[in-house]
PDB file of C-alpha atoms and ligand atoms in Angstrom:
ATOM      1  CA  MET A   1     -19.246  13.155 -97.498  1.00 89.00           C
ATOM      2  CA  ARG A   2     -20.093  16.447 -95.843  1.00 93.00           C
ATOM      3  CA  ALA A   3     -20.782  16.030 -92.152  1.00 96.00           C
ATOM      4  CA  THR A   4     -22.017  18.388 -89.438  1.00 97.00           C
ATOM      5  CA  LEU A   5     -21.616  17.565 -85.761  1.00 98.00           C
ATOM      6  CA  SER A   6     -24.348  18.935 -83.522  1.00 98.00           C
ATOM      7  CA  TYR A   7     -23.832  19.833 -79.869  1.00 97.00           C
ATOM      8  CA  ALA A   8     -26.575  20.796 -77.445  1.00 96.00           C
ATOM      9  CA  GLY A   9     -24.290  23.508 -76.050  1.00 93.00           C
ATOM     10  CA  ARG A  10     -23.981  22.232 -72.492  1.00 88.00           C
ATOM     11  CA  THR A  11     -20.157  22.438 -72.437  1.00 85.00           C
ATOM     12  CA  ALA A  12     -18.511  25.869 -72.567  1.00 83.00           C
ATOM     13  CA  HIS A  13     -15.392  24.827 -74.509  1.00 86.00           C
ATOM     14  CA  PRO A  14     -15.950  21.546 -76.339  1.00 88.00           C
ATOM     15  CA  ARG A  15     -12.979  19.709 -77.798  1.00 88.00           C
ATOM     16  CA  ALA A  16     -11.946  20.667 -81.340  1.00 92.00           C
ATOM     17  CA  GLN A  17     -13.463  18.346 -83.938  1.00 94.00           C
ATOM     18  CA  PRO A  18     -12.381  17.394 -87.471  1.00 95.00           C
ATOM     19  CA  VAL A  19     -15.793  18.245 -88.981  1.00 96.00           C
ATOM     20  CA  PRO A  20     -17.900  21.430 -88.912  1.00 96.00           C
ATOM     21  CA  VAL A  21     -19.832  21.888 -85.664  1.00 96.00           C
ATOM     22  CA  ARG A  22     -23.166  23.582 -84.930  1.00 96.00           C
ATOM     23  CA  VAL A  23     -24.282  24.308 -81.378  1.00 96.00           C
ATOM     24  CA  GLY A  24     -27.711  24.595 -79.715  1.00 97.00           C
ATOM     25  CA  GLY A  25     -31.136  22.966 -79.709  1.00 98.00           C
ATOM     26  CA  PHE A  26     -33.104  22.690 -82.938  1.00 98.00           C
ATOM     27  CA  GLY A  27     -36.446  23.587 -81.368  1.00 98.00           C
ATOM     28  CA  GLY A  28     -37.946  20.129 -80.841  1.00 98.00           C
ATOM     29  CA  ALA A  29     -38.642  17.530 -83.512  1.00 98.00           C
ATOM     30  CA  GLU A  30     -40.322  20.180 -85.676  1.00 98.00           C
ATOM     31  CA  GLY A  31     -37.232  22.390 -85.580  1.00 98.00           C
ATOM     32  CA  LEU A  32     -35.066  19.420 -86.476  1.00 98.00           C
ATOM     33  CA  VAL A  33     -37.284  18.576 -89.488  1.00 98.00           C
ATOM     34  CA  ALA A  34     -36.852  22.165 -90.694  1.00 98.00           C
ATOM     35  CA  TRP A  35     -33.075  22.011 -90.183  1.00 98.00           C
ATOM     36  CA  LEU A  36     -32.721  18.644 -91.965  1.00 98.00           C
ATOM     37  CA  CYS A  37     -34.645  20.002 -94.939  1.00 98.00           C
ATOM     38  CA  ALA A  38     -32.862  23.376 -95.042  1.00 97.00           C
ATOM     39  CA  GLU A  39     -29.451  21.690 -94.911  1.00 97.00           C
ATOM     40  CA  GLN A  40     -30.532  18.961 -97.368  1.00 97.00           C
ATOM     41  CA  VAL A  41     -29.320  16.316 -94.960  1.00 97.00           C
ATOM     42  CA  SER A  42     -29.348  12.806 -96.432  1.00 96.00           C
ATOM     43  CA  CYS A  43     -28.529  10.718 -93.311  1.00 97.00           C
ATOM     44  CA  VAL A  44     -28.807  11.226 -89.557  1.00 98.00           C
ATOM     45  CA  VAL A  45     -26.488   9.526 -87.077  1.00 98.00           C
ATOM     46  CA  ASP A  46     -27.726   9.755 -83.492  1.00 98.00           C
ATOM     47  CA  ALA A  47     -24.493   9.559 -81.511  1.00 97.00           C
ATOM     48  CA  THR A  48     -25.893  11.078 -78.321  1.00 97.00           C
ATOM     49  CA  HIS A  49     -25.326   9.738 -74.821  1.00 94.00           C
ATOM     50  CA  PRO A  50     -27.648   6.817 -73.906  1.00 95.00           C
ATOM     51  CA  PHE A  51     -29.411   9.104 -71.366  1.00 95.00           C
ATOM     52  CA  ALA A  52     -30.208  11.823 -73.938  1.00 96.00           C
ATOM     53  CA  ALA A  53     -33.686  10.332 -74.363  1.00 96.00           C
ATOM     54  CA  GLN A  54     -35.422  13.504 -75.546  1.00 97.00           C
ATOM     55  CA  MET A  55     -32.941  14.167 -78.340  1.00 98.00           C
ATOM     56  CA  SER A  56     -33.038  10.541 -79.463  1.00 98.00           C
ATOM     57  CA  ALA A  57     -36.851  10.571 -79.585  1.00 98.00           C
ATOM     58  CA  ASN A  58     -36.819  13.878 -81.495  1.00 98.00           C
ATOM     59  CA  ALA A  59     -34.260  12.509 -83.951  1.00 98.00           C
ATOM     60  CA  VAL A  60     -36.358   9.426 -84.737  1.00 98.00           C
ATOM     61  CA  ALA A  61     -39.550  11.486 -85.166  1.00 98.00           C
ATOM     62  CA  ALA A  62     -37.856  14.177 -87.270  1.00 98.00           C
ATOM     63  CA  ALA A  63     -35.940  11.771 -89.509  1.00 98.00           C
ATOM     64  CA  GLU A  64     -39.153   9.889 -90.220  1.00 97.00           C
ATOM     65  CA  ARG A  65     -41.067  13.067 -91.018  1.00 98.00           C
ATOM     66  CA  ALA A  66     -38.265  14.411 -93.218  1.00 98.00           C
ATOM     67  CA  GLY A  67     -37.858  11.028 -94.966  1.00 97.00           C
ATOM     68  CA  VAL A  68     -34.192  10.818 -93.972  1.00 97.00           C
ATOM     69  CA  PRO A  69     -32.675   7.474 -92.881  1.00 97.00           C
ATOM     70  CA  LEU A  70     -31.363   7.358 -89.302  1.00 98.00           C
ATOM     71  CA  VAL A  71     -28.976   5.134 -87.432  1.00 98.00           C
ATOM     72  CA  ALA A  72     -28.036   5.315 -83.744  1.00 98.00           C
ATOM     73  CA  LEU A  73     -24.499   4.601 -82.574  1.00 97.00           C
ATOM     74  CA  THR A  74     -25.012   2.632 -79.367  1.00 96.00           C
ATOM     75  CA  ARG A  75     -22.886   0.836 -76.806  1.00 94.00           C
ATOM     76  CA  PRO A  76     -23.906  -1.923 -74.442  1.00 95.00           C
ATOM     77  CA  PRO A  77     -24.663  -1.049 -70.818  1.00 96.00           C
ATOM     78  CA  TRP A  78     -22.101  -1.928 -68.140  1.00 97.00           C
ATOM     79  CA  ARG A  79     -22.735  -5.195 -66.316  1.00 97.00           C
ATOM     80  CA  ALA A  80     -21.681  -5.904 -62.742  1.00 96.00           C
ATOM     81  CA  GLY A  81     -18.855  -8.439 -62.410  1.00 95.00           C
ATOM     82  CA  ALA A  82     -17.086 -10.190 -59.565  1.00 95.00           C
ATOM     83  CA  GLY A  83     -16.278  -7.748 -56.770  1.00 95.00           C
ATOM     84  CA  ASP A  84     -18.805  -5.110 -57.865  1.00 97.00           C
ATOM     85  CA  ARG A  85     -21.304  -3.945 -55.231  1.00 98.00           C
ATOM     86  CA  TRP A  86     -23.950  -2.372 -57.451  1.00 98.00           C
ATOM     87  CA  THR A  87     -27.582  -1.635 -56.646  1.00 98.00           C
ATOM     88  CA  PRO A  88     -29.649  -0.840 -59.737  1.00 98.00           C
ATOM     89  CA  VAL A  89     -32.203   1.992 -59.554  1.00 98.00           C
ATOM     90  CA  ALA A  90     -34.735   2.879 -62.236  1.00 97.00           C
ATOM     91  CA  ASP A  91     -34.008   6.581 -62.577  1.00 96.00           C
ATOM     92  CA  LEU A  92     -32.666   9.718 -60.934  1.00 96.00           C
ATOM     93  CA  GLU A  93     -35.739  10.065 -58.742  1.00 97.00           C
ATOM     94  CA  ALA A  94     -35.190   6.559 -57.357  1.00 98.00           C
ATOM     95  CA  ALA A  95     -31.532   7.392 -56.688  1.00 98.00           C
ATOM     96  CA  VAL A  96     -32.550  10.473 -54.664  1.00 98.00           C
ATOM     97  CA  ALA A  97     -35.165   8.414 -52.799  1.00 98.00           C
ATOM     98  CA  ALA A  98     -32.548   5.781 -51.931  1.00 97.00           C
ATOM     99  CA  LEU A  99     -30.439   8.385 -50.095  1.00 97.00           C
ATOM    100  CA  ASP A 100     -32.910   8.856 -47.239  1.00 96.00           C
ATOM    101  CA  GLY A 101     -30.575   7.332 -44.611  1.00 96.00           C
ATOM    102  CA  PRO A 102     -27.883   8.776 -42.350  1.00 98.00           C
ATOM    103  CA  PRO A 103     -25.110  11.055 -43.697  1.00 98.00           C
ATOM    104  CA  ARG A 104     -22.645   9.477 -46.108  1.00 98.00           C
ATOM    105  CA  ARG A 105     -19.832  10.610 -48.330  1.00 98.00           C
ATOM    106  CA  VAL A 106     -21.295  10.303 -51.819  1.00 98.00           C
ATOM    107  CA  MET A 107     -19.772  10.796 -55.265  1.00 98.00           C
ATOM    108  CA  LEU A 108     -22.386  12.090 -57.716  1.00 97.00           C
ATOM    109  CA  ALA A 109     -20.969  11.122 -61.101  1.00 95.00           C
ATOM    110  CA  LEU A 110     -23.909  12.654 -62.920  1.00 92.00           C
ATOM    111  CA  GLY A 111     -23.107  15.951 -64.560  1.00 82.00           C
ATOM    112  CA  ARG A 112     -24.032  19.422 -63.550  1.00 83.00           C
ATOM    113  CA  LEU A 113     -27.674  19.389 -64.672  1.00 82.00           C
ATOM    114  CA  HIS A 114     -28.776  16.632 -62.322  1.00 90.00           C
ATOM    115  CA  VAL A 115     -27.034  17.290 -59.024  1.00 93.00           C
ATOM    116  CA  GLU A 116     -29.534  19.931 -57.860  1.00 93.00           C
ATOM    117  CA  ARG A 117     -32.078  17.161 -57.346  1.00 95.00           C
ATOM    118  CA  PHE A 118     -29.914  15.919 -54.449  1.00 97.00           C
ATOM    119  CA  ALA A 119     -30.557  19.135 -52.487  1.00 95.00           C
ATOM    120  CA  ALA A 120     -33.541  17.113 -51.210  1.00 96.00           C
ATOM    121  CA  ARG A 121     -30.950  14.983 -49.346  1.00 97.00           C
ATOM    122  CA  PRO A 122     -28.801  17.674 -47.705  1.00 97.00           C
ATOM    123  CA  GLN A 123     -27.395  15.421 -44.970  1.00 98.00           C
ATOM    124  CA  HIS A 124     -24.739  13.909 -47.261  1.00 98.00           C
ATOM    125  CA  ASP A 125     -21.279  15.167 -48.123  1.00 98.00           C
ATOM    126  CA  TYR A 126     -21.108  15.143 -51.926  1.00 98.00           C
ATOM    127  CA  LEU A 127     -18.174  14.849 -54.287  1.00 98.00           C
ATOM    128  CA  LEU A 128     -19.002  16.432 -57.674  1.00 97.00           C
ATOM    129  CA  ARG A 129     -16.954  16.300 -60.844  1.00 95.00           C
ATOM    130  CA  PHE A 130     -17.904  18.714 -63.645  1.00 92.00           C
ATOM    131  CA  VAL A 131     -16.400  19.505 -67.041  1.00 88.00           C
ATOM    132  CA  ASP A 132     -16.761  23.283 -66.496  1.00 88.00           C
ATOM    133  CA  ALA A 133     -16.798  25.407 -63.344  1.00 90.00           C
ATOM    134  CA  PRO A 134     -20.495  26.194 -62.737  1.00 90.00           C
ATOM    135  CA  GLU A 135     -21.650  29.828 -62.839  1.00 88.00           C
ATOM    136  CA  ARG A 136     -23.485  29.355 -59.531  1.00 90.00           C
ATOM    137  CA  ALA A 137     -22.325  27.108 -56.719  1.00 91.00           C
ATOM    138  CA  PRO A 138     -24.413  23.907 -56.489  1.00 93.00           C
ATOM    139  CA  SER A 139     -27.091  24.175 -53.798  1.00 91.00           C
ATOM    140  CA  LEU A 140     -25.815  21.175 -51.859  1.00 96.00           C
ATOM    141  CA  PRO A 141     -24.821  22.360 -48.382  1.00 95.00           C
ATOM    142  CA  GLN A 142     -21.812  20.061 -48.142  1.00 96.00           C
ATOM    143  CA  HIS A 143     -19.934  19.402 -51.342  1.00 97.00           C
ATOM    144  CA  ARG A 144     -16.511  19.293 -52.869  1.00 96.00           C
ATOM    145  CA  LEU A 145     -16.195  20.219 -56.524  1.00 96.00           C
ATOM    146  CA  VAL A 146     -13.587  18.829 -58.931  1.00 95.00           C
ATOM    147  CA  ILE A 147     -13.329  20.335 -62.441  1.00 93.00           C
ATOM    148  CA  ASP A 148     -11.998  17.750 -64.881  1.00 91.00           C
ATOM    149  CA  ARG A 149     -13.114  16.464 -68.264  1.00 85.00           C
ATOM    150  CA  GLY A 150     -11.032  13.316 -68.329  1.00 84.00           C
ATOM    151  CA  PRO A 151     -10.077  10.942 -69.747  1.00 86.00           C
ATOM    152  CA  PHE A 152     -10.091   9.416 -66.271  1.00 93.00           C
ATOM    153  CA  THR A 153      -7.810   6.625 -65.144  1.00 95.00           C
ATOM    154  CA  VAL A 154      -8.436   3.893 -62.602  1.00 97.00           C
ATOM    155  CA  ALA A 155      -5.438   5.057 -60.543  1.00 97.00           C
ATOM    156  CA  GLY A 156      -6.618   8.687 -60.634  1.00 96.00           C
ATOM    157  CA  ASP A 157     -10.201   7.807 -59.714  1.00 97.00           C
ATOM    158  CA  ARG A 158      -8.964   5.553 -56.944  1.00 98.00           C
ATOM    159  CA  ARG A 159      -6.937   8.448 -55.508  1.00 97.00           C
ATOM    160  CA  LEU A 160     -10.006  10.698 -55.751  1.00 97.00           C
ATOM    161  CA  LEU A 161     -12.276   8.204 -53.955  1.00 98.00           C
ATOM    162  CA  GLU A 162      -9.670   7.633 -51.266  1.00 98.00           C
ATOM    163  CA  ALA A 163      -9.044  11.378 -50.758  1.00 97.00           C
ATOM    164  CA  HIS A 164     -12.771  11.991 -50.311  1.00 97.00           C
ATOM    165  CA  ARG A 165     -13.247   8.759 -48.342  1.00 98.00           C
ATOM    166  CA  THR A 166     -16.205   8.047 -50.645  1.00 98.00           C
ATOM    167  CA  GLU A 167     -18.750   5.592 -49.272  1.00 98.00           C
ATOM    168  CA  LEU A 168     -21.118   5.479 -52.258  1.00 98.00           C
ATOM    169  CA  ILE A 169     -21.031   6.362 -55.969  1.00 98.00           C
ATOM    170  CA  ILE A 170     -24.149   7.320 -57.900  1.00 98.00           C
ATOM    171  CA  CYS A 171     -23.851   7.105 -61.666  1.00 97.00           C
ATOM    172  CA  LYS A 172     -25.755   6.435 -64.873  1.00 97.00           C
ATOM    173  CA  ASN A 173     -25.242   3.215 -66.758  1.00 97.00           C
ATOM    174  CA  ALA A 174     -23.612   4.973 -69.697  1.00 94.00           C
ATOM    175  CA  GLY A 175     -21.545   2.003 -70.852  1.00 95.00           C
ATOM    176  CA  GLY A 176     -18.341   2.429 -72.859  1.00 91.00           C
ATOM    177  CA  GLU A 177     -14.781   3.164 -71.830  1.00 88.00           C
ATOM    178  CA  GLY A 178     -14.833   6.897 -71.168  1.00 82.00           C
ATOM    179  CA  ALA A 179     -16.444   6.841 -67.723  1.00 89.00           C
ATOM    180  CA  ALA A 180     -15.667   3.282 -66.590  1.00 94.00           C
ATOM    181  CA  ALA A 181     -12.539   4.085 -64.538  1.00 96.00           C
ATOM    182  CA  LYS A 182     -14.547   5.057 -61.459  1.00 97.00           C
ATOM    183  CA  LEU A 183     -16.259   1.640 -61.503  1.00 98.00           C
ATOM    184  CA  ALA A 184     -12.944  -0.217 -61.548  1.00 97.00           C
ATOM    185  CA  ALA A 185     -11.707   2.053 -58.741  1.00 98.00           C
ATOM    186  CA  ALA A 186     -14.906   1.368 -56.752  1.00 98.00           C
ATOM    187  CA  ARG A 187     -14.421  -2.382 -57.247  1.00 98.00           C
ATOM    188  CA  ALA A 188     -10.815  -2.192 -56.020  1.00 97.00           C
ATOM    189  CA  LEU A 189     -11.841  -0.222 -52.924  1.00 98.00           C
ATOM    190  CA  GLY A 190     -15.090  -2.128 -52.246  1.00 98.00           C
ATOM    191  CA  VAL A 191     -17.156   1.052 -52.652  1.00 98.00           C
ATOM    192  CA  PRO A 192     -20.862   0.416 -53.425  1.00 98.00           C
ATOM    193  CA  VAL A 193     -22.487   1.943 -56.507  1.00 98.00           C
ATOM    194  CA  LEU A 194     -26.086   3.041 -57.121  1.00 98.00           C
ATOM    195  CA  MET A 195     -26.376   2.379 -60.854  1.00 98.00           C
ATOM    196  CA  ILE A 196     -29.138   4.293 -62.647  1.00 98.00           C
ATOM    197  CA  ASP A 197     -30.743   2.237 -65.424  1.00 98.00           C
ATOM    198  CA  ARG A 198     -30.996   3.616 -68.941  1.00 97.00           C
ATOM    199  CA  PRO A 199     -34.161   5.404 -70.067  1.00 97.00           C
ATOM    200  CA  ALA A 200     -36.411   3.767 -72.658  1.00 95.00           C
ATOM    201  CA  LEU A 201     -35.523   4.827 -76.208  1.00 94.00           C
ATOM    202  CA  PRO A 202     -37.582   4.535 -79.396  1.00 93.00           C
ATOM    203  CA  GLU A 203     -37.157   1.639 -81.813  1.00 95.00           C
ATOM    204  CA  ARG A 204     -34.553   2.557 -84.397  1.00 97.00           C
ATOM    205  CA  ARG A 205     -31.765   1.054 -86.488  1.00 97.00           C
ATOM    206  CA  THR A 206     -28.597   0.788 -84.377  1.00 97.00           C
ATOM    207  CA  CYS A 207     -24.875   0.158 -84.931  1.00 97.00           C
ATOM    208  CA  ASP A 208     -22.476  -0.669 -82.131  1.00 94.00           C
ATOM    209  CA  SER A 209     -19.291   0.723 -83.695  1.00 95.00           C
ATOM    210  CA  VAL A 210     -18.196   3.737 -85.705  1.00 95.00           C
ATOM    211  CA  ALA A 211     -16.986   1.349 -88.429  1.00 97.00           C
ATOM    212  CA  ALA A 212     -20.503  -0.101 -88.701  1.00 97.00           C
ATOM    213  CA  VAL A 213     -21.986   3.404 -88.948  1.00 97.00           C
ATOM    214  CA  LEU A 214     -19.517   4.298 -91.723  1.00 96.00           C
ATOM    215  CA  HIS A 215     -20.416   1.083 -93.542  1.00 96.00           C
ATOM    216  CA  TRP A 216     -24.114   1.929 -93.206  1.00 96.00           C
ATOM    217  CA  LEU A 217     -23.445   5.474 -94.491  1.00 95.00           C
ATOM    218  CA  ASP A 218     -21.637   4.082 -97.544  1.00 92.00           C
ATOM    219  CA  HIS A 219     -24.618   1.923 -98.369  1.00 87.00           C
ATOM    220  CA  ALA A 220     -27.148   4.641 -97.630  1.00 80.00           C
ATOM    221  CA  THR A 221     -25.239   6.835-100.101  1.00 61.00           C
ATOM    222  CA  ASP A 222     -25.057   3.969-102.660  1.00 64.00           C
ATOM    223  CA  ARG A 223     -28.826   3.727-102.556  1.00 55.00           C
ATOM    224  CA  GLY A 224     -29.049   7.465-103.165  1.00 49.00           C
ATOM    225  CA  VAL A 225     -30.999   8.150 -99.967  1.00 44.00           C
TER     226      VAL A 225
HETATM  227  N1  LIG B 301     -27.707  12.975 -70.389  1.00 97.66           N
HETATM  228  C1  LIG B 301     -26.459  12.670 -70.093  1.00 97.66           C
HETATM  229  O1  LIG B 301     -26.172  12.002 -69.094  1.00 97.66           O
HETATM  230  C2  LIG B 301     -25.340  13.096 -71.003  1.00 97.66           C
HETATM  231  C3  LIG B 301     -24.027  12.744 -70.678  1.00 97.66           C
HETATM  232  C4  LIG B 301     -22.988  13.119 -71.526  1.00 97.66           C
HETATM  233  C5  LIG B 301     -23.278  13.843 -72.667  1.00 97.66           C
HETATM  234  N2  LIG B 301     -24.564  14.173 -72.949  1.00 97.66           N
HETATM  235  C6  LIG B 301     -24.832  14.914 -74.189  1.00 97.66           C
HETATM  236  O2  LIG B 301     -25.308  16.184 -73.839  1.00 97.66           O
HETATM  237  C7  LIG B 301     -26.342  16.585 -74.732  1.00 97.66           C
HETATM  238  C8  LIG B 301     -27.561  16.962 -73.941  1.00 97.66           C
HETATM  239  O3  LIG B 301     -27.984  15.847 -73.165  1.00 97.66           O
HETATM  240  P1  LIG B 301     -29.406  15.829 -72.473  1.00 97.66           P
HETATM  241  O4  LIG B 301     -29.533  14.571 -71.706  1.00 97.66           O
HETATM  242  O5  LIG B 301     -29.670  17.138 -71.827  1.00 97.66           O
HETATM  243  O6  LIG B 301     -30.337  15.718 -73.779  1.00 97.66           O
HETATM  244  P2  LIG B 301     -31.904  15.510 -73.910  1.00 97.66           P
HETATM  245  O7  LIG B 301     -32.552  15.670 -72.583  1.00 97.66           O
HETATM  246  O8  LIG B 301     -32.157  14.269 -74.664  1.00 97.66           O
HETATM  247  O9  LIG B 301     -32.280  16.730 -74.868  1.00 97.66           O
HETATM  248  C9  LIG B 301     -32.838  17.953 -74.404  1.00 97.66           C
HETATM  249  C10 LIG B 301     -32.783  18.956 -75.533  1.00 97.66           C
HETATM  250  O10 LIG B 301     -31.429  19.381 -75.743  1.00 97.66           O
HETATM  251  C11 LIG B 301     -31.214  19.602 -77.138  1.00 97.66           C
HETATM  252  N3  LIG B 301     -30.165  18.684 -77.590  1.00 97.66           N
HETATM  253  C12 LIG B 301     -29.742  17.530 -76.991  1.00 97.66           C
HETATM  254  N4  LIG B 301     -28.729  16.986 -77.687  1.00 97.66           N
HETATM  255  C13 LIG B 301     -28.504  17.805 -78.746  1.00 97.66           C
HETATM  256  C14 LIG B 301     -27.579  17.802 -79.821  1.00 97.66           C
HETATM  257  N5  LIG B 301     -26.639  16.835 -79.935  1.00 97.66           N
HETATM  258  N6  LIG B 301     -27.659  18.795 -80.731  1.00 97.66           N
HETATM  259  C15 LIG B 301     -28.566  19.784 -80.604  1.00 97.66           C
HETATM  260  N7  LIG B 301     -29.464  19.854 -79.609  1.00 97.66           N
HETATM  261  C16 LIG B 301     -29.427  18.891 -78.690  1.00 97.66           C
HETATM  262  C17 LIG B 301     -32.528  19.351 -77.812  1.00 97.66           C
HETATM  263  O11 LIG B 301     -33.181  20.608 -77.833  1.00 97.66           O
HETATM  264  P3  LIG B 301     -34.261  20.970 -78.972  1.00 97.66           P
HETATM  265  O12 LIG B 301     -35.501  20.225 -78.594  1.00 97.66           O
HETATM  266  O13 LIG B 301     -34.391  22.446 -78.880  1.00 97.66           O
HETATM  267  O14 LIG B 301     -33.697  20.505 -80.288  1.00 97.66           O
HETATM  268  C18 LIG B 301     -33.225  18.406 -76.863  1.00 97.66           C
HETATM  269  O15 LIG B 301     -34.628  18.399 -76.983  1.00 97.66           O
HETATM  270  C19 LIG B 301     -26.612  15.399 -75.667  1.00 97.66           C
HETATM  271  O16 LIG B 301     -26.088  15.708 -76.941  1.00 97.66           O
HETATM  272  C20 LIG B 301     -25.899  14.241 -75.025  1.00 97.66           C
HETATM  273  O17 LIG B 301     -25.336  13.357 -75.971  1.00 97.66           O
HETATM  274  C21 LIG B 301     -25.592  13.822 -72.145  1.00 97.66           C
END
């Protein structure tokens, strides 16, 4: 099978990959239809992050219009367990609204594109962790910036939370292993978490493992679609 991996282009130096990579937006669902047709794509696998709602919606719409079968690789959301002190919030806006109290030391585990929204709550001292150094300093009056792309460990995240004396973590309910270390560290230290719920995504066929996606691809190819 020939595969192409598509990146939005948010990360300056993405990890090397074993398949050809293209980078940048397609130009909405319409642009994606054109790309699927030009490249004679026979299957689409939506392996985006659970919060990439726009891309997932575009992928469903474009695959349908281009007559190409689509499957989404998904993972279950994290669930609070014993010792977790989580407060669910519906979205980023609700997380910002929840920070209207006195100054706290807050870890924003959100990615570069979303932290600017917290400038509306300048009283807090923020801990930010980005994959790349930003071109412009974040407009949060009090912040500490850590550049690290992981993988993160529970011991490392615990040290980070302790060094910053973090009193609250704000994160998205991404699910999976990659970003879960901070939650285990928060549990160990008794640090509360504002957990942002996932956005609504369109109805689509889903698989919860890479093996299941590969199996689906084999069958999609068998059927000649
Ligand atoms: N949101 C998160 O928390 C998060 C976390 C980790 C990784 N990511 C990854 O970062 C990328 C961007 O996330 P986002 O939340 O900004 O997406 P988004 O809001 O759903 O998408 C915004 C636009 O970015 C372009 N885009 C997104 N993913 C793309 C891809 N894989 N290939 C080509 N173009 C893509 C599309 O532009 P056009 O309309 O021009 O095609 C899309 O309309 C996604 O691939 C996602 O998997 C996101």
